[in-house]
PDB file of N, CA and C in Angstrom:
ATOM      1  N   MET A   1    -133.720 -97.062 -64.574  1.00  0.00           N
ATOM      2  CA  MET A   1    -133.528 -96.089 -65.651  1.00  0.00           C
ATOM      3  C   MET A   1    -135.048 -95.785 -66.510  1.00  0.00           C
ATOM      4  N   LYS A   2    -135.784 -96.909 -66.619  1.00  0.00           N
ATOM      5  CA  LYS A   2    -137.143 -96.856 -67.197  1.00  0.00           C
ATOM      6  C   LYS A   2    -138.071 -96.034 -66.129  1.00  0.00           C
ATOM      7  N   GLU A   3    -137.902 -96.544 -64.833  1.00  0.00           N
ATOM      8  CA  GLU A   3    -138.636 -95.785 -63.694  1.00  0.00           C
ATOM      9  C   GLU A   3    -138.435 -94.133 -63.595  1.00  0.00           C
ATOM     10  N   ALA A   4    -137.359 -93.836 -63.881  1.00  0.00           N
ATOM     11  CA  ALA A   4    -137.141 -92.608 -63.910  1.00  0.00           C
ATOM     12  C   ALA A   4    -137.843 -91.792 -65.062  1.00  0.00           C
ATOM     13  N   ALA A   5    -137.484 -92.346 -66.340  1.00  0.00           N
ATOM     14  CA  ALA A   5    -138.336 -91.834 -67.304  1.00  0.00           C
ATOM     15  C   ALA A   5    -139.558 -91.809 -67.259  1.00  0.00           C
ATOM     16  N   GLY A   6    -140.379 -92.776 -66.968  1.00  0.00           N
ATOM     17  CA  GLY A   6    -141.763 -92.606 -66.510  1.00  0.00           C
ATOM     18  C   GLY A   6    -142.302 -91.549 -65.596  1.00  0.00           C
ATOM     19  N   GLU A   7    -141.474 -91.331 -64.540  1.00  0.00           N
ATOM     20  CA  GLU A   7    -141.648 -90.192 -63.917  1.00  0.00           C
ATOM     21  C   GLU A   7    -141.790 -88.838 -64.229  1.00  0.00           C
ATOM     22  N   ALA A   8    -140.487 -88.771 -65.092  1.00  0.00           N
ATOM     23  CA  ALA A   8    -140.522 -87.867 -66.039  1.00  0.00           C
ATOM     24  C   ALA A   8    -141.465 -87.295 -66.634  1.00  0.00           C
ATOM     25  N   ASN A   9    -142.035 -88.450 -67.320  1.00  0.00           N
ATOM     26  CA  ASN A   9    -143.179 -88.195 -68.389  1.00  0.00           C
ATOM     27  C   ASN A   9    -144.495 -87.778 -67.382  1.00  0.00           C
ATOM     28  N   MET A  10    -144.609 -88.340 -66.538  1.00  0.00           N
ATOM     29  CA  MET A  10    -145.673 -88.155 -65.521  1.00  0.00           C
ATOM     30  C   MET A  10    -145.558 -86.793 -65.127  1.00  0.00           C
ATOM     31  N   THR A  11    -144.444 -86.210 -64.707  1.00  0.00           N
ATOM     32  CA  THR A  11    -144.446 -84.857 -64.321  1.00  0.00           C
ATOM     33  C   THR A  11    -144.605 -83.810 -65.440  1.00  0.00           C
ATOM     34  N   VAL A  12    -144.274 -84.031 -66.817  1.00  0.00           N
ATOM     35  CA  VAL A  12    -144.431 -83.466 -67.851  1.00  0.00           C
ATOM     36  C   VAL A  12    -146.004 -83.281 -68.222  1.00  0.00           C
ATOM     37  N   ILE A  13    -146.721 -84.353 -68.009  1.00  0.00           N
ATOM     38  CA  ILE A  13    -148.196 -84.592 -68.266  1.00  0.00           C
ATOM     39  C   ILE A  13    -148.815 -83.814 -67.353  1.00  0.00           C
ATOM     40  N   THR A  14    -148.335 -83.953 -66.068  1.00  0.00           N
ATOM     41  CA  THR A  14    -149.111 -83.046 -64.869  1.00  0.00           C
ATOM     42  C   THR A  14    -148.860 -81.526 -65.273  1.00  0.00           C
ATOM     43  N   ILE A  15    -147.823 -81.128 -65.654  1.00  0.00           N
ATOM     44  CA  ILE A  15    -147.233 -79.703 -65.691  1.00  0.00           C
ATOM     45  C   ILE A  15    -148.347 -79.093 -66.996  1.00  0.00           C
ATOM     46  N   VAL A  16    -148.435 -80.053 -68.129  1.00  0.00           N
ATOM     47  CA  VAL A  16    -149.138 -79.593 -69.371  1.00  0.00           C
ATOM     48  C   VAL A  16    -150.783 -79.548 -68.734  1.00  0.00           C
ATOM     49  N   LEU A  17    -151.484 -80.468 -68.041  1.00  0.00           N
ATOM     50  CA  LEU A  17    -152.828 -80.413 -67.896  1.00  0.00           C
ATOM     51  C   LEU A  17    -152.678 -79.185 -66.709  1.00  0.00           C
ATOM     52  N   ILE A  18    -151.930 -78.989 -65.812  1.00  0.00           N
ATOM     53  CA  ILE A  18    -152.336 -78.024 -65.164  1.00  0.00           C
ATOM     54  C   ILE A  18    -152.362 -76.411 -65.753  1.00  0.00           C
ATOM     55  N   ALA A  19    -151.439 -76.321 -66.725  1.00  0.00           N
ATOM     56  CA  ALA A  19    -151.440 -75.127 -67.762  1.00  0.00           C
ATOM     57  C   ALA A  19    -152.631 -75.028 -68.465  1.00  0.00           C
ATOM     58  N   ILE A  20    -153.147 -75.910 -69.001  1.00  0.00           N
ATOM     59  CA  ILE A  20    -154.587 -76.129 -69.403  1.00  0.00           C
ATOM     60  C   ILE A  20    -155.618 -75.520 -68.944  1.00  0.00           C
ATOM     61  N   VAL A  21    -155.624 -76.337 -67.536  1.00  0.00           N
ATOM     62  CA  VAL A  21    -156.486 -75.864 -66.765  1.00  0.00           C
ATOM     63  C   VAL A  21    -156.638 -74.268 -66.359  1.00  0.00           C
ATOM     64  N   LEU A  22    -155.470 -73.857 -65.980  1.00  0.00           N
ATOM     65  CA  LEU A  22    -155.466 -72.428 -65.753  1.00  0.00           C
ATOM     66  C   LEU A  22    -155.686 -71.570 -66.841  1.00  0.00           C
ATOM     67  N   GLY A  23    -155.452 -71.867 -68.264  1.00  0.00           N
ATOM     68  CA  GLY A  23    -155.553 -71.164 -69.389  1.00  0.00           C
ATOM     69  C   GLY A  23    -157.068 -71.180 -69.418  1.00  0.00           C
ATOM     70  N   ILE A  24    -157.873 -72.128 -69.433  1.00  0.00           N
ATOM     71  CA  ILE A  24    -159.430 -72.114 -69.411  1.00  0.00           C
ATOM     72  C   ILE A  24    -160.067 -71.369 -68.410  1.00  0.00           C
ATOM     73  N   GLY A  25    -159.685 -71.463 -67.077  1.00  0.00           N
ATOM     74  CA  GLY A  25    -159.966 -70.908 -66.078  1.00  0.00           C
ATOM     75  C   GLY A  25    -159.931 -69.381 -66.043  1.00  0.00           C
ATOM     76  N   THR A  26    -158.607 -68.793 -66.414  1.00  0.00           N
ATOM     77  CA  THR A  26    -158.544 -67.554 -66.925  1.00  0.00           C
ATOM     78  C   THR A  26    -159.420 -66.925 -67.711  1.00  0.00           C
ATOM     79  N   VAL A  27    -159.565 -67.441 -68.902  1.00  0.00           N
ATOM     80  CA  VAL A  27    -160.747 -67.062 -69.769  1.00  0.00           C
ATOM     81  C   VAL A  27    -161.966 -67.033 -69.322  1.00  0.00           C
ATOM     82  N   VAL A  28    -162.355 -67.953 -68.474  1.00  0.00           N
ATOM     83  CA  VAL A  28    -163.690 -67.944 -67.941  1.00  0.00           C
ATOM     84  C   VAL A  28    -164.101 -66.917 -67.037  1.00  0.00           C
ATOM     85  N   VAL A  29    -162.891 -66.731 -65.958  1.00  0.00           N
ATOM     86  CA  VAL A  29    -162.963 -65.795 -65.126  1.00  0.00           C
ATOM     87  C   VAL A  29    -163.034 -64.354 -65.596  1.00  0.00           C
ATOM     88  N   ASN A  30    -162.199 -64.017 -66.674  1.00  0.00           N
ATOM     89  CA  ASN A  30    -162.130 -62.656 -67.318  1.00  0.00           C
ATOM     90  C   ASN A  30    -163.537 -62.305 -67.893  1.00  0.00           C
ATOM     91  N   SER A  31    -164.163 -63.167 -68.752  1.00  0.00           N
ATOM     92  CA  SER A  31    -165.374 -62.987 -69.177  1.00  0.00           C
ATOM     93  C   SER A  31    -166.517 -62.754 -68.441  1.00  0.00           C
ATOM     94  N   VAL A  32    -166.549 -63.689 -67.005  1.00  0.00           N
ATOM     95  CA  VAL A  32    -167.311 -63.152 -65.957  1.00  0.00           C
ATOM     96  C   VAL A  32    -167.078 -61.890 -65.307  1.00  0.00           C
ATOM     97  N   MET A  33    -165.794 -61.449 -65.199  1.00  0.00           N
ATOM     98  CA  MET A  33    -165.558 -60.378 -64.580  1.00  0.00           C
ATOM     99  C   MET A  33    -166.206 -59.129 -65.447  1.00  0.00           C
ATOM    100  N   LYS A  34    -165.787 -59.257 -66.603  1.00  0.00           N
ATOM    101  CA  LYS A  34    -166.347 -58.094 -67.672  1.00  0.00           C
ATOM    102  C   LYS A  34    -167.849 -58.003 -67.950  1.00  0.00           C
ATOM    103  N   SER A  35    -168.431 -59.090 -67.857  1.00  0.00           N
ATOM    104  CA  SER A  35    -169.914 -59.267 -67.928  1.00  0.00           C
ATOM    105  C   SER A  35    -170.479 -58.359 -66.469  1.00  0.00           C
ATOM    106  N   THR A  36    -169.959 -58.891 -65.512  1.00  0.00           N
ATOM    107  CA  THR A  36    -170.167 -58.223 -64.077  1.00  0.00           C
ATOM    108  C   THR A  36    -170.210 -56.800 -64.141  1.00  0.00           C
ATOM    109  N   ALA A  37    -168.771 -56.297 -64.629  1.00  0.00           N
ATOM    110  CA  ALA A  37    -168.767 -54.877 -64.620  1.00  0.00           C
ATOM    111  C   ALA A  37    -169.555 -54.231 -65.664  1.00  0.00           C
ATOM    112  N   GLN A  38    -170.020 -54.655 -66.626  1.00  0.00           N
ATOM    113  CA  GLN A  38    -170.834 -53.992 -67.498  1.00  0.00           C
ATOM    114  C   GLN A  38    -172.264 -54.094 -66.812  1.00  0.00           C
ATOM    115  N   SER A  39    -172.485 -55.145 -66.489  1.00  0.00           N
ATOM    116  CA  SER A  39    -173.841 -55.125 -65.948  1.00  0.00           C
ATOM    117  C   SER A  39    -174.061 -54.085 -64.833  1.00  0.00           C
ATOM    118  N   GLY A  40    -173.042 -54.214 -64.009  1.00  0.00           N
ATOM    119  CA  GLY A  40    -173.122 -53.166 -62.905  1.00  0.00           C
ATOM    120  C   GLY A  40    -173.402 -51.658 -63.302  1.00  0.00           C
ATOM    121  N   ALA A  41    -172.454 -51.288 -64.283  1.00  0.00           N
ATOM    122  CA  ALA A  41    -172.562 -50.239 -64.884  1.00  0.00           C
ATOM    123  C   ALA A  41    -173.736 -49.609 -65.677  1.00  0.00           C
ATOM    124  N   CYS A  42    -174.333 -50.777 -65.934  1.00  0.00           N
ATOM    125  CA  CYS A  42    -175.621 -50.342 -66.838  1.00  0.00           C
ATOM    126  C   CYS A  42    -176.831 -50.129 -65.886  1.00  0.00           C
ATOM    127  N   GLN A  43    -176.835 -50.995 -64.510  1.00  0.00           N
ATOM    128  CA  GLN A  43    -177.645 -50.882 -63.395  1.00  0.00           C
ATOM    129  C   GLN A  43    -177.582 -49.802 -62.865  1.00  0.00           C
ATOM    130  N   SER A  44    -176.594 -49.293 -62.810  1.00  0.00           N
ATOM    131  CA  SER A  44    -175.915 -47.872 -61.684  1.00  0.00           C
ATOM    132  C   SER A  44    -176.643 -46.888 -62.693  1.00  0.00           C
ATOM    133  N   ALA A  45    -176.910 -47.091 -63.872  1.00  0.00           N
ATOM    134  CA  ALA A  45    -177.271 -45.797 -64.458  1.00  0.00           C
ATOM    135  C   ALA A  45    -178.712 -45.911 -65.064  1.00  0.00           C
ATOM    136  N   GLY A  46    -179.246 -46.910 -64.141  1.00  0.00           N
ATOM    137  CA  GLY A  46    -180.708 -47.002 -64.301  1.00  0.00           C
ATOM    138  C   GLY A  46    -181.286 -47.858 -65.235  1.00  0.00           C
ATOM    139  N   GLY A  47    -180.595 -48.576 -65.954  1.00  0.00           N
ATOM    140  CA  GLY A  47    -181.087 -49.504 -66.948  1.00  0.00           C
ATOM    141  C   GLY A  47    -181.156 -50.965 -66.419  1.00  0.00           C
ATOM    142  N   PHE A  48    -181.628 -51.742 -67.621  1.00  0.00           N
ATOM    143  CA  PHE A  48    -181.685 -53.265 -67.290  1.00  0.00           C
ATOM    144  C   PHE A  48    -180.845 -53.964 -67.853  1.00  0.00           C
ATOM    145  N   TRP A  49    -180.221 -55.232 -67.264  1.00  0.00           N
ATOM    146  CA  TRP A  49    -179.260 -55.946 -68.151  1.00  0.00           C
ATOM    147  C   TRP A  49    -179.796 -57.160 -68.121  1.00  0.00           C
ATOM    148  N   GLU A  50    -180.067 -57.789 -69.403  1.00  0.00           N
ATOM    149  CA  GLU A  50    -180.541 -59.040 -69.702  1.00  0.00           C
ATOM    150  C   GLU A  50    -179.796 -59.569 -71.105  1.00  0.00           C
ATOM    151  N   GLY A  51    -179.446 -60.901 -71.144  1.00  0.00           N
ATOM    152  CA  GLY A  51    -179.079 -61.370 -72.303  1.00  0.00           C
ATOM    153  C   GLY A  51    -177.488 -60.692 -72.691  1.00  0.00           C
ATOM    154  N   GLY A  52    -176.636 -60.071 -71.962  1.00  0.00           N
ATOM    155  CA  GLY A  52    -175.633 -59.477 -72.453  1.00  0.00           C
ATOM    156  C   GLY A  52    -175.920 -58.033 -72.836  1.00  0.00           C
ATOM    157  N   LYS A  53    -177.182 -57.569 -72.791  1.00  0.00           N
ATOM    158  CA  LYS A  53    -177.337 -56.224 -73.332  1.00  0.00           C
ATOM    159  C   LYS A  53    -177.798 -55.294 -72.290  1.00  0.00           C
ATOM    160  N   CYS A  54    -177.497 -53.911 -72.490  1.00  0.00           N
ATOM    161  CA  CYS A  54    -178.360 -52.981 -71.592  1.00  0.00           C
ATOM    162  C   CYS A  54    -179.322 -52.024 -72.272  1.00  0.00           C
ATOM    163  N   CYS A  55    -180.475 -52.138 -71.790  1.00  0.00           N
ATOM    164  CA  CYS A  55    -181.482 -51.212 -72.129  1.00  0.00           C
ATOM    165  C   CYS A  55    -181.835 -50.135 -71.269  1.00  0.00           C
ATOM    166  N   GLN A  56    -181.960 -48.835 -71.565  1.00  0.00           N
ATOM    167  CA  GLN A  56    -181.952 -47.831 -70.745  1.00  0.00           C
ATOM    168  C   GLN A  56    -183.087 -46.925 -71.612  1.00  0.00           C
ATOM    169  N   ASN A  57    -184.037 -46.199 -70.678  1.00  0.00           N
ATOM    170  CA  ASN A  57    -184.840 -45.451 -71.424  1.00  0.00           C
ATOM    171  C   ASN A  57    -184.226 -44.246 -71.943  1.00  0.00           C
ATOM    172  N   ALA A  58    -183.202 -43.848 -71.431  1.00  0.00           N
ATOM    173  CA  ALA A  58    -182.430 -42.687 -72.370  1.00  0.00           C
ATOM    174  C   ALA A  58    -181.859 -43.171 -73.633  1.00  0.00           C
ATOM    175  N   ASN A  59    -181.604 -44.325 -73.716  1.00  0.00           N
ATOM    176  CA  ASN A  59    -181.090 -45.056 -74.953  1.00  0.00           C
ATOM    177  C   ASN A  59    -182.245 -45.033 -75.742  1.00  0.00           C
ATOM    178  N   CYS A  60    -183.608 -45.410 -75.672  1.00  0.00           N
ATOM    179  CA  CYS A  60    -184.453 -45.498 -76.425  1.00  0.00           C
ATOM    180  C   CYS A  60    -184.847 -43.988 -77.273  1.00  0.00           C
ATOM    181  N   ASN A  61    -184.907 -43.123 -76.107  1.00  0.00           N
ATOM    182  CA  ASN A  61    -185.536 -41.618 -76.735  1.00  0.00           C
ATOM    183  C   ASN A  61    -184.959 -40.839 -75.771  1.00  0.00           C
ATOM    184  N   PRO A  62    -184.097 -39.699 -75.948  1.00  0.00           N
ATOM    185  CA  PRO A  62    -183.586 -38.938 -74.743  1.00  0.00           C
ATOM    186  C   PRO A  62    -184.912 -37.966 -74.364  1.00  0.00           C
ATOM    187  N   THR A  63    -185.698 -38.023 -74.988  1.00  0.00           N
ATOM    188  CA  THR A  63    -187.047 -36.985 -74.895  1.00  0.00           C
ATOM    189  C   THR A  63    -188.210 -37.907 -73.813  1.00  0.00           C
ATOM    190  N   GLY A  64    -187.804 -39.079 -73.850  1.00  0.00           N
ATOM    191  CA  GLY A  64    -188.680 -40.231 -72.890  1.00  0.00           C
ATOM    192  C   GLY A  64    -189.665 -40.599 -73.731  1.00  0.00           C
ATOM    193  N   THR A  65    -190.249 -40.154 -75.131  1.00  0.00           N
ATOM    194  CA  THR A  65    -191.296 -40.662 -75.690  1.00  0.00           C
ATOM    195  C   THR A  65    -191.310 -42.235 -75.734  1.00  0.00           C
ATOM    196  N   TYR A  66    -190.114 -42.857 -75.888  1.00  0.00           N
ATOM    197  CA  TYR A  66    -190.127 -44.319 -75.888  1.00  0.00           C
ATOM    198  C   TYR A  66    -189.807 -44.750 -74.351  1.00  0.00           C
ATOM    199  N   ALA A  67    -189.744 -46.165 -74.202  1.00  0.00           N
ATOM    200  CA  ALA A  67    -189.434 -46.759 -72.916  1.00  0.00           C
ATOM    201  C   ALA A  67    -188.807 -48.092 -73.193  1.00  0.00           C
ATOM    202  N   CYS A  68    -188.023 -48.722 -72.485  1.00  0.00           N
ATOM    203  CA  CYS A  68    -187.631 -49.991 -72.623  1.00  0.00           C
ATOM    204  C   CYS A  68    -188.740 -50.914 -72.127  1.00  0.00           C
ATOM    205  N   GLN A  69    -189.056 -51.999 -72.914  1.00  0.00           N
ATOM    206  CA  GLN A  69    -190.011 -53.037 -72.434  1.00  0.00           C
ATOM    207  C   GLN A  69    -189.425 -54.423 -72.724  1.00  0.00           C
ATOM    208  N   LYS A  70    -189.953 -55.413 -72.000  1.00  0.00           N
ATOM    209  CA  LYS A  70    -189.653 -56.620 -72.072  1.00  0.00           C
ATOM    210  C   LYS A  70    -190.721 -57.498 -72.791  1.00  0.00           C
ATOM    211  N   ALA A  71    -190.044 -58.075 -73.959  1.00  0.00           N
ATOM    212  CA  ALA A  71    -191.116 -58.526 -74.731  1.00  0.00           C
ATOM    213  C   ALA A  71    -191.752 -60.037 -74.048  1.00  0.00           C
ATOM    214  N   THR A  72    -193.168 -60.180 -74.057  1.00  0.00           N
ATOM    215  CA  THR A  72    -193.895 -61.101 -73.694  1.00  0.00           C
ATOM    216  C   THR A  72    -193.810 -62.603 -74.345  1.00  0.00           C
ATOM    217  N   SER A  73    -193.815 -62.225 -75.929  1.00  0.00           N
ATOM    218  CA  SER A  73    -193.557 -63.095 -76.796  1.00  0.00           C
ATOM    219  C   SER A  73    -193.035 -62.660 -78.066  1.00  0.00           C
ATOM    220  N   ALA A  74    -192.308 -63.528 -78.610  1.00  0.00           N
ATOM    221  CA  ALA A  74    -191.712 -62.958 -79.854  1.00  0.00           C
ATOM    222  C   ALA A  74    -192.404 -62.067 -80.762  1.00  0.00           C
ATOM    223  N   THR A  75    -191.911 -61.060 -81.287  1.00  0.00           N
ATOM    224  CA  THR A  75    -192.434 -59.947 -82.148  1.00  0.00           C
ATOM    225  C   THR A  75    -191.473 -59.427 -83.055  1.00  0.00           C
ATOM    226  N   THR A  76    -192.224 -58.247 -83.642  1.00  0.00           N
ATOM    227  CA  THR A  76    -191.205 -57.551 -84.500  1.00  0.00           C
ATOM    228  C   THR A  76    -191.524 -55.874 -84.046  1.00  0.00           C
ATOM    229  N   VAL A  77    -190.176 -55.190 -83.819  1.00  0.00           N
ATOM    230  CA  VAL A  77    -190.621 -54.008 -83.346  1.00  0.00           C
ATOM    231  C   VAL A  77    -189.760 -52.979 -84.219  1.00  0.00           C
ATOM    232  N   ASN A  78    -190.419 -52.142 -84.960  1.00  0.00           N
ATOM    233  CA  ASN A  78    -189.604 -51.097 -85.994  1.00  0.00           C
ATOM    234  C   ASN A  78    -188.872 -51.818 -87.045  1.00  0.00           C
ATOM    235  N   GLY A  79    -189.498 -53.021 -87.345  1.00  0.00           N
ATOM    236  CA  GLY A  79    -188.725 -54.102 -88.237  1.00  0.00           C
ATOM    237  C   GLY A  79    -187.665 -54.823 -88.032  1.00  0.00           C
ATOM    238  N   VAL A  80    -187.342 -54.940 -86.461  1.00  0.00           N
ATOM    239  CA  VAL A  80    -186.403 -55.560 -85.981  1.00  0.00           C
ATOM    240  C   VAL A  80    -186.913 -56.676 -85.196  1.00  0.00           C
ATOM    241  N   SER A  81    -186.577 -58.200 -85.095  1.00  0.00           N
ATOM    242  CA  SER A  81    -187.008 -59.221 -84.405  1.00  0.00           C
ATOM    243  C   SER A  81    -186.755 -59.149 -82.846  1.00  0.00           C
ATOM    244  N   VAL A  82    -187.827 -59.320 -82.111  1.00  0.00           N
ATOM    245  CA  VAL A  82    -187.352 -59.472 -80.863  1.00  0.00           C
ATOM    246  C   VAL A  82    -188.045 -60.655 -80.269  1.00  0.00           C
ATOM    247  N   GLU A  83    -187.029 -61.388 -79.404  1.00  0.00           N
ATOM    248  CA  GLU A  83    -187.598 -62.851 -78.991  1.00  0.00           C
ATOM    249  C   GLU A  83    -188.043 -62.620 -77.651  1.00  0.00           C
ATOM    250  N   ALA A  84    -188.905 -63.755 -77.164  1.00  0.00           N
ATOM    251  CA  ALA A  84    -189.525 -63.232 -75.763  1.00  0.00           C
ATOM    252  C   ALA A  84    -188.501 -63.283 -74.927  1.00  0.00           C
ATOM    253  N   GLY A  85    -188.908 -62.346 -73.795  1.00  0.00           N
ATOM    254  CA  GLY A  85    -187.949 -62.034 -72.638  1.00  0.00           C
ATOM    255  C   GLY A  85    -186.893 -61.137 -72.999  1.00  0.00           C
ATOM    256  N   GLU A  86    -186.602 -60.635 -74.324  1.00  0.00           N
ATOM    257  CA  GLU A  86    -185.534 -59.626 -74.269  1.00  0.00           C
ATOM    258  C   GLU A  86    -186.260 -58.170 -74.206  1.00  0.00           C
ATOM    259  N   TRP A  87    -185.007 -57.215 -73.983  1.00  0.00           N
ATOM    260  CA  TRP A  87    -185.428 -55.661 -73.774  1.00  0.00           C
ATOM    261  C   TRP A  87    -185.452 -54.936 -75.058  1.00  0.00           C
ATOM    262  N   TYR A  88    -186.511 -54.293 -75.409  1.00  0.00           N
ATOM    263  CA  TYR A  88    -186.508 -53.357 -76.555  1.00  0.00           C
ATOM    264  C   TYR A  88    -186.833 -52.124 -76.053  1.00  0.00           C
ATOM    265  N   CYS A  89    -187.010 -51.223 -77.230  1.00  0.00           N
ATOM    266  CA  CYS A  89    -187.333 -49.867 -77.077  1.00  0.00           C
ATOM    267  C   CYS A  89    -188.776 -49.726 -77.721  1.00  0.00           C
ATOM    268  N   GLN A  90    -189.968 -49.141 -76.961  1.00  0.00           N
ATOM    269  CA  GLN A  90    -191.236 -49.069 -77.513  1.00  0.00           C
ATOM    270  C   GLN A  90    -191.594 -47.877 -77.315  1.00  0.00           C
TER     271      GLN A  90
END
């Protein structure tokens, strides 16, 4: 009887662990798929995708006065802090 109860407990623990792993896996995969879709749409439109953001020349200024640039060092642009490596409109 004790052996049967132990096997039942192990089965329940296994099912719970599988459910946890599937739940975490689903969240991670959905996040990656969303980011990939956004990146593809951004790049298809001629933009740059970096750090979860899309920078396009058209977003900076439709007249083309400004262009997207990548900061080589931390700076402030138009009152906004920009970290090294981030894209910004200049």
